[in-house]
């Protein structure tokens, strides 16, 4: 199974915090010594990553399609060896539908967590298919969530966005099964993160979450093995209980459809 050890150039979005930052630094330290491009919104934190010998680019994924397309085109032009994208960028909001719902915030969350990622993949795909046809394995690594399997009602829109990305990733893996472009889905459980700071839940959640260093080690090992699904803790348990047969069923459906 091809693995990230074969990657020459890796883009990590959401690299200025949490899982994204930890993975960007860890991938840069692999023995294969890939070039790592850290992407994020916050220039001060990108500057810190540049001090660690990472290339950096600024991007806000909550943007329009044309701007995102230009970003990808410029990225491929600057990094023609780019063969891996780790799509970590995401936001999480709480909504209570018994009261007034901020629909602008809800729409933004869907755009960042799902729509922009799908658009990014569509824009990078011709480049990846070209590299793959030349014999270079390429990797699309969406970061979903255990909440995309078993939702938490307080963050129902976040859970829905991750469930959508999980479904999309499963189907995309089937579509690409005869190419050299591989989908390695990261499915985190509750992990140490500042994602929860805006709603003052960090202190409570810190009693239950997996430490970031421990989670990063497990995830990097999965990426190096080329595991199609990479999870840990409660998310791994939920995946085994509810999701493990979905890929096989989706592949069977595709084979049946091709006989129509």
One Martini backbone bead per residue (centre of mass of N, CA, C, O) as a GRO file, in nm:
protein
  260
    1UNK     BB    1   0.093   0.038   0.026
    2UNK     BB    2   0.083   0.347  -0.013
    3UNK     BB    3   0.266   0.627   0.132
    4UNK     BB    4   0.382   0.923   0.274
    5UNK     BB    5   0.686   0.842   0.224
    6UNK     BB    6   0.641   0.920  -0.099
    7UNK     BB    7   0.638   1.209  -0.052
    8UNK     BB    8   0.749   1.534  -0.170
    9UNK     BB    9   0.477   1.723  -0.137
   10UNK     BB   10   0.309   1.899   0.138
   11UNK     BB   11  -0.013   2.002   0.219
   12UNK     BB   12  -0.133   2.200   0.506
   13UNK     BB   13  -0.421   2.270   0.643
   14UNK     BB   14  -0.463   2.421   0.936
   15UNK     BB   15  -0.143   2.485   1.049
   16UNK     BB   16  -0.187   2.699   1.310
   17UNK     BB   17  -0.332   2.445   1.458
   18UNK     BB   18  -0.331   2.166   1.613
   19UNK     BB   19  -0.336   1.908   1.405
   20UNK     BB   20  -0.211   2.060   1.168
   21UNK     BB   21   0.051   2.151   1.305
   22UNK     BB   22   0.149   1.874   1.403
   23UNK     BB   23   0.161   1.740   1.120
   24UNK     BB   24   0.349   1.930   0.974
   25UNK     BB   25   0.595   1.881   1.163
   26UNK     BB   26   0.603   1.568   1.141
   27UNK     BB   27   0.634   1.540   0.833
   28UNK     BB   28   0.899   1.710   0.816
   29UNK     BB   29   1.047   1.469   1.003
   30UNK     BB   30   1.080   1.270   0.799
   31UNK     BB   31   1.310   1.071   0.644
   32UNK     BB   32   1.213   1.166   0.345
   33UNK     BB   33   1.198   1.481   0.336
   34UNK     BB   34   0.958   1.662   0.285
   35UNK     BB   35   0.790   1.909   0.161
   36UNK     BB   36   0.630   2.169   0.358
   37UNK     BB   37   0.306   2.328   0.338
   38UNK     BB   38   0.177   2.586   0.526
   39UNK     BB   39  -0.170   2.654   0.589
   40UNK     BB   40  -0.329   2.978   0.672
   41UNK     BB   41  -0.444   3.272   0.835
   42UNK     BB   42  -0.210   3.325   1.048
   43UNK     BB   43   0.075   3.504   1.023
   44UNK     BB   44   0.222   3.460   1.294
   45UNK     BB   45   0.213   3.143   1.277
   46UNK     BB   46   0.353   3.115   1.007
   47UNK     BB   47   0.617   3.238   1.107
   48UNK     BB   48   0.681   3.008   1.306
   49UNK     BB   49   0.695   2.784   1.087
   50UNK     BB   50   0.927   2.911   0.922
   51UNK     BB   51   1.137   2.859   1.156
   52UNK     BB   52   1.093   2.530   1.079
   53UNK     BB   53   1.127   2.506   0.756
   54UNK     BB   54   0.858   2.599   0.640
   55UNK     BB   55   0.639   2.650   0.418
   56UNK     BB   56   0.416   2.934   0.338
   57UNK     BB   57   0.053   3.000   0.328
   58UNK     BB   58  -0.217   3.205   0.272
   59UNK     BB   59  -0.556   3.098   0.386
   60UNK     BB   60  -0.912   3.137   0.331
   61UNK     BB   61  -1.174   2.906   0.296
   62UNK     BB   62  -1.386   3.147   0.335
   63UNK     BB   63  -1.459   3.156   0.009
   64UNK     BB   64  -1.459   3.181  -0.313
   65UNK     BB   65  -1.419   2.990  -0.590
   66UNK     BB   66  -1.223   3.167  -0.755
   67UNK     BB   67  -1.011   3.207  -0.529
   68UNK     BB   68  -0.952   2.906  -0.485
   69UNK     BB   69  -0.859   2.841  -0.771
   70UNK     BB   70  -0.618   3.037  -0.774
   71UNK     BB   71  -0.468   2.915  -0.539
   72UNK     BB   72  -0.418   2.637  -0.672
   73UNK     BB   73  -0.274   2.734  -0.925
   74UNK     BB   74  -0.041   2.875  -0.774
   75UNK     BB   75   0.055   2.629  -0.618
   76UNK     BB   76   0.129   2.446  -0.863
   77UNK     BB   77   0.329   2.643  -0.986
   78UNK     BB   78   0.525   2.650  -0.731
   79UNK     BB   79   0.443   2.318  -0.677
   80UNK     BB   80   0.485   2.063  -0.897
   81UNK     BB   81   0.532   1.826  -0.660
   82UNK     BB   82   0.258   1.818  -0.557
   83UNK     BB   83   0.106   1.507  -0.384
   84UNK     BB   84  -0.016   1.633  -0.104
   85UNK     BB   85  -0.320   1.663   0.100
   86UNK     BB   86  -0.399   1.812   0.419
   87UNK     BB   87  -0.737   1.860   0.546
   88UNK     BB   88  -0.773   2.052   0.848
   89UNK     BB   89  -0.960   2.265   0.813
   90UNK     BB   90  -1.171   2.413   1.081
   91UNK     BB   91  -1.494   2.449   1.239
   92UNK     BB   92  -1.679   2.518   1.559
   93UNK     BB   93  -2.029   2.527   1.643
   94UNK     BB   94  -2.298   2.636   1.833
   95UNK     BB   95  -2.647   2.521   1.833
   96UNK     BB   96  -2.994   2.644   1.900
   97UNK     BB   97  -3.317   2.567   1.770
   98UNK     BB   98  -3.490   2.711   2.005
   99UNK     BB   99  -3.357   2.953   1.884
  100UNK     BB  100  -3.154   3.167   1.749
  101UNK     BB  101  -2.996   3.145   1.427
  102UNK     BB  102  -2.683   3.175   1.278
  103UNK     BB  103  -2.668   3.147   0.939
  104UNK     BB  104  -2.392   3.259   0.865
  105UNK     BB  105  -2.230   3.067   1.049
  106UNK     BB  106  -2.343   2.803   0.934
  107UNK     BB  107  -2.249   2.846   0.639
  108UNK     BB  108  -1.948   2.879   0.701
  109UNK     BB  109  -1.906   2.596   0.821
  110UNK     BB  110  -1.977   2.441   0.564
  111UNK     BB  111  -1.765   2.568   0.381
  112UNK     BB  112  -1.507   2.491   0.538
  113UNK     BB  113  -1.578   2.171   0.601
  114UNK     BB  114  -1.677   2.116   0.282
  115UNK     BB  115  -1.699   2.288   0.016
  116UNK     BB  116  -1.397   2.377  -0.002
  117UNK     BB  117  -1.281   2.089  -0.012
  118UNK     BB  118  -1.418   1.991  -0.268
  119UNK     BB  119  -1.309   2.216  -0.446
  120UNK     BB  120  -1.011   2.165  -0.402
  121UNK     BB  121  -1.009   1.879  -0.514
  122UNK     BB  122  -1.110   1.952  -0.800
  123UNK     BB  123  -0.861   2.143  -0.865
  124UNK     BB  124  -0.623   1.921  -0.801
  125UNK     BB  125  -0.684   1.662  -0.972
  126UNK     BB  126  -0.537   1.700  -1.246
  127UNK     BB  127  -0.255   1.702  -1.120
  128UNK     BB  128  -0.268   1.423  -0.983
  129UNK     BB  129  -0.332   1.251  -1.233
  130UNK     BB  130  -0.071   1.320  -1.378
  131UNK     BB  131   0.129   1.213  -1.169
  132UNK     BB  132   0.009   0.927  -1.146
  133UNK     BB  133   0.062   0.851  -1.452
  134UNK     BB  134   0.389   0.885  -1.384
  135UNK     BB  135   0.410   0.719  -1.082
  136UNK     BB  136   0.302   0.920  -0.860
  137UNK     BB  137   0.191   0.918  -0.565
  138UNK     BB  138  -0.125   1.029  -0.433
  139UNK     BB  139  -0.273   1.244  -0.164
  140UNK     BB  140  -0.586   1.247   0.009
  141UNK     BB  141  -0.644   1.416   0.340
  142UNK     BB  142  -0.912   1.400   0.517
  143UNK     BB  143  -1.059   1.568   0.799
  144UNK     BB  144  -1.275   1.457   1.011
  145UNK     BB  145  -1.498   1.273   1.240
  146UNK     BB  146  -1.660   1.112   1.491
  147UNK     BB  147  -1.913   1.311   1.453
  148UNK     BB  148  -1.975   1.175   1.165
  149UNK     BB  149  -2.099   0.919   1.320
  150UNK     BB  150  -2.145   1.051   1.620
  151UNK     BB  151  -2.333   1.295   1.726
  152UNK     BB  152  -2.341   1.624   1.867
  153UNK     BB  153  -2.599   1.832   1.941
  154UNK     BB  154  -2.439   2.107   1.994
  155UNK     BB  155  -2.278   2.028   1.697
  156UNK     BB  156  -2.469   1.959   1.442
  157UNK     BB  157  -2.329   2.100   1.195
  158UNK     BB  158  -2.052   1.982   1.221
  159UNK     BB  159  -2.138   1.687   1.204
  160UNK     BB  160  -2.267   1.713   0.923
  161UNK     BB  161  -2.011   1.804   0.770
  162UNK     BB  162  -1.847   1.542   0.840
  163UNK     BB  163  -2.043   1.340   0.718
  164UNK     BB  164  -2.021   1.447   0.432
  165UNK     BB  165  -1.712   1.402   0.404
  166UNK     BB  166  -1.719   1.100   0.451
  167UNK     BB  167  -1.897   1.023   0.212
  168UNK     BB  168  -1.727   1.150  -0.008
  169UNK     BB  169  -1.464   0.989   0.048
  170UNK     BB  170  -1.577   0.710  -0.010
  171UNK     BB  171  -1.659   0.763  -0.307
  172UNK     BB  172  -1.384   0.866  -0.409
  173UNK     BB  173  -1.229   0.606  -0.363
  174UNK     BB  174  -1.384   0.449  -0.576
  175UNK     BB  175  -1.328   0.630  -0.825
  176UNK     BB  176  -0.990   0.596  -0.766
  177UNK     BB  177  -0.908   0.281  -0.766
  178UNK     BB  178  -0.750   0.298  -1.072
  179UNK     BB  179  -0.551   0.483  -0.944
  180UNK     BB  180  -0.275   0.689  -0.788
  181UNK     BB  181  -0.508   0.800  -0.598
  182UNK     BB  182  -0.533   0.856  -0.245
  183UNK     BB  183  -0.741   0.786   0.041
  184UNK     BB  184  -0.678   0.932   0.370
  185UNK     BB  185  -0.868   0.906   0.651
  186UNK     BB  186  -0.919   1.126   0.916
  187UNK     BB  187  -1.058   1.025   1.254
  188UNK     BB  188  -1.116   1.202   1.509
  189UNK     BB  189  -1.138   1.254   1.818
  190UNK     BB  190  -1.108   1.389   2.109
  191UNK     BB  191  -0.880   1.665   2.096
  192UNK     BB  192  -0.646   1.860   2.171
  193UNK     BB  193  -0.782   2.201   2.161
  194UNK     BB  194  -0.891   2.537   2.049
  195UNK     BB  195  -1.176   2.485   1.922
  196UNK     BB  196  -1.335   2.534   2.220
  197UNK     BB  197  -1.291   2.831   2.331
  198UNK     BB  198  -1.552   3.000   2.238
  199UNK     BB  199  -1.739   2.803   2.460
  200UNK     BB  200  -1.605   2.726   2.737
  201UNK     BB  201  -1.507   2.389   2.709
  202UNK     BB  202  -1.210   2.312   2.758
  203UNK     BB  203  -1.193   2.225   3.056
  204UNK     BB  204  -1.395   1.989   3.037
  205UNK     BB  205  -1.267   1.836   2.787
  206UNK     BB  206  -0.976   1.785   2.914
  207UNK     BB  207  -1.077   1.523   3.073
  208UNK     BB  208  -1.117   1.348   2.776
  209UNK     BB  209  -0.897   1.404   2.595
  210UNK     BB  210  -0.655   1.361   2.363
  211UNK     BB  211  -0.346   1.403   2.337
  212UNK     BB  212  -0.180   1.543   2.081
  213UNK     BB  213   0.081   1.374   2.075
  214UNK     BB  214  -0.056   1.097   2.075
  215UNK     BB  215  -0.229   1.138   1.820
  216UNK     BB  216  -0.006   1.207   1.617
  217UNK     BB  217   0.144   0.941   1.630
  218UNK     BB  218  -0.088   0.760   1.530
  219UNK     BB  219  -0.138   0.910   1.260
  220UNK     BB  220   0.144   0.886   1.136
  221UNK     BB  221   0.146   0.579   1.127
  222UNK     BB  222  -0.097   0.555   0.930
  223UNK     BB  223   0.030   0.716   0.697
  224UNK     BB  224   0.282   0.522   0.668
  225UNK     BB  225   0.091   0.270   0.597
  226UNK     BB  226  -0.173   0.361   0.427
  227UNK     BB  227  -0.434   0.405   0.564
  228UNK     BB  228  -0.764   0.466   0.481
  229UNK     BB  229  -0.812   0.461   0.801
  230UNK     BB  230  -0.765   0.709   1.074
  231UNK     BB  231  -0.772   0.627   1.419
  232UNK     BB  232  -0.907   0.674   1.764
  233UNK     BB  233  -1.058   0.562   2.011
  234UNK     BB  234  -1.385   0.641   1.989
  235UNK     BB  235  -1.373   0.656   1.676
  236UNK     BB  236  -1.279   0.367   1.628
  237UNK     BB  237  -1.521   0.232   1.758
  238UNK     BB  238  -1.739   0.359   1.575
  239UNK     BB  239  -1.630   0.258   1.308
  240UNK     BB  240  -1.653  -0.049   1.369
  241UNK     BB  241  -1.966  -0.045   1.428
  242UNK     BB  242  -2.079   0.154   1.159
  243UNK     BB  243  -1.847   0.164   0.890
  244UNK     BB  244  -1.669  -0.079   0.774
  245UNK     BB  245  -1.879  -0.158   0.516
  246UNK     BB  246  -1.918   0.089   0.323
  247UNK     BB  247  -1.705   0.059   0.104
  248UNK     BB  248  -1.797  -0.216  -0.004
  249UNK     BB  249  -2.082  -0.119  -0.080
  250UNK     BB  250  -1.998   0.111  -0.272
  251UNK     BB  251  -1.842  -0.072  -0.468
  252UNK     BB  252  -2.080  -0.255  -0.541
  253UNK     BB  253  -2.257  -0.034  -0.657
  254UNK     BB  254  -2.062   0.052  -0.882
  255UNK     BB  255  -2.049  -0.220  -1.028
  256UNK     BB  256  -2.351  -0.233  -1.086
  257UNK     BB  257  -2.373   0.033  -1.247
  258UNK     BB  258  -2.167  -0.060  -1.480
  259UNK     BB  259  -2.403  -0.275  -1.590
  260UNK     BB  260  -2.636  -0.084  -1.706
   0.00000   0.00000   0.00000
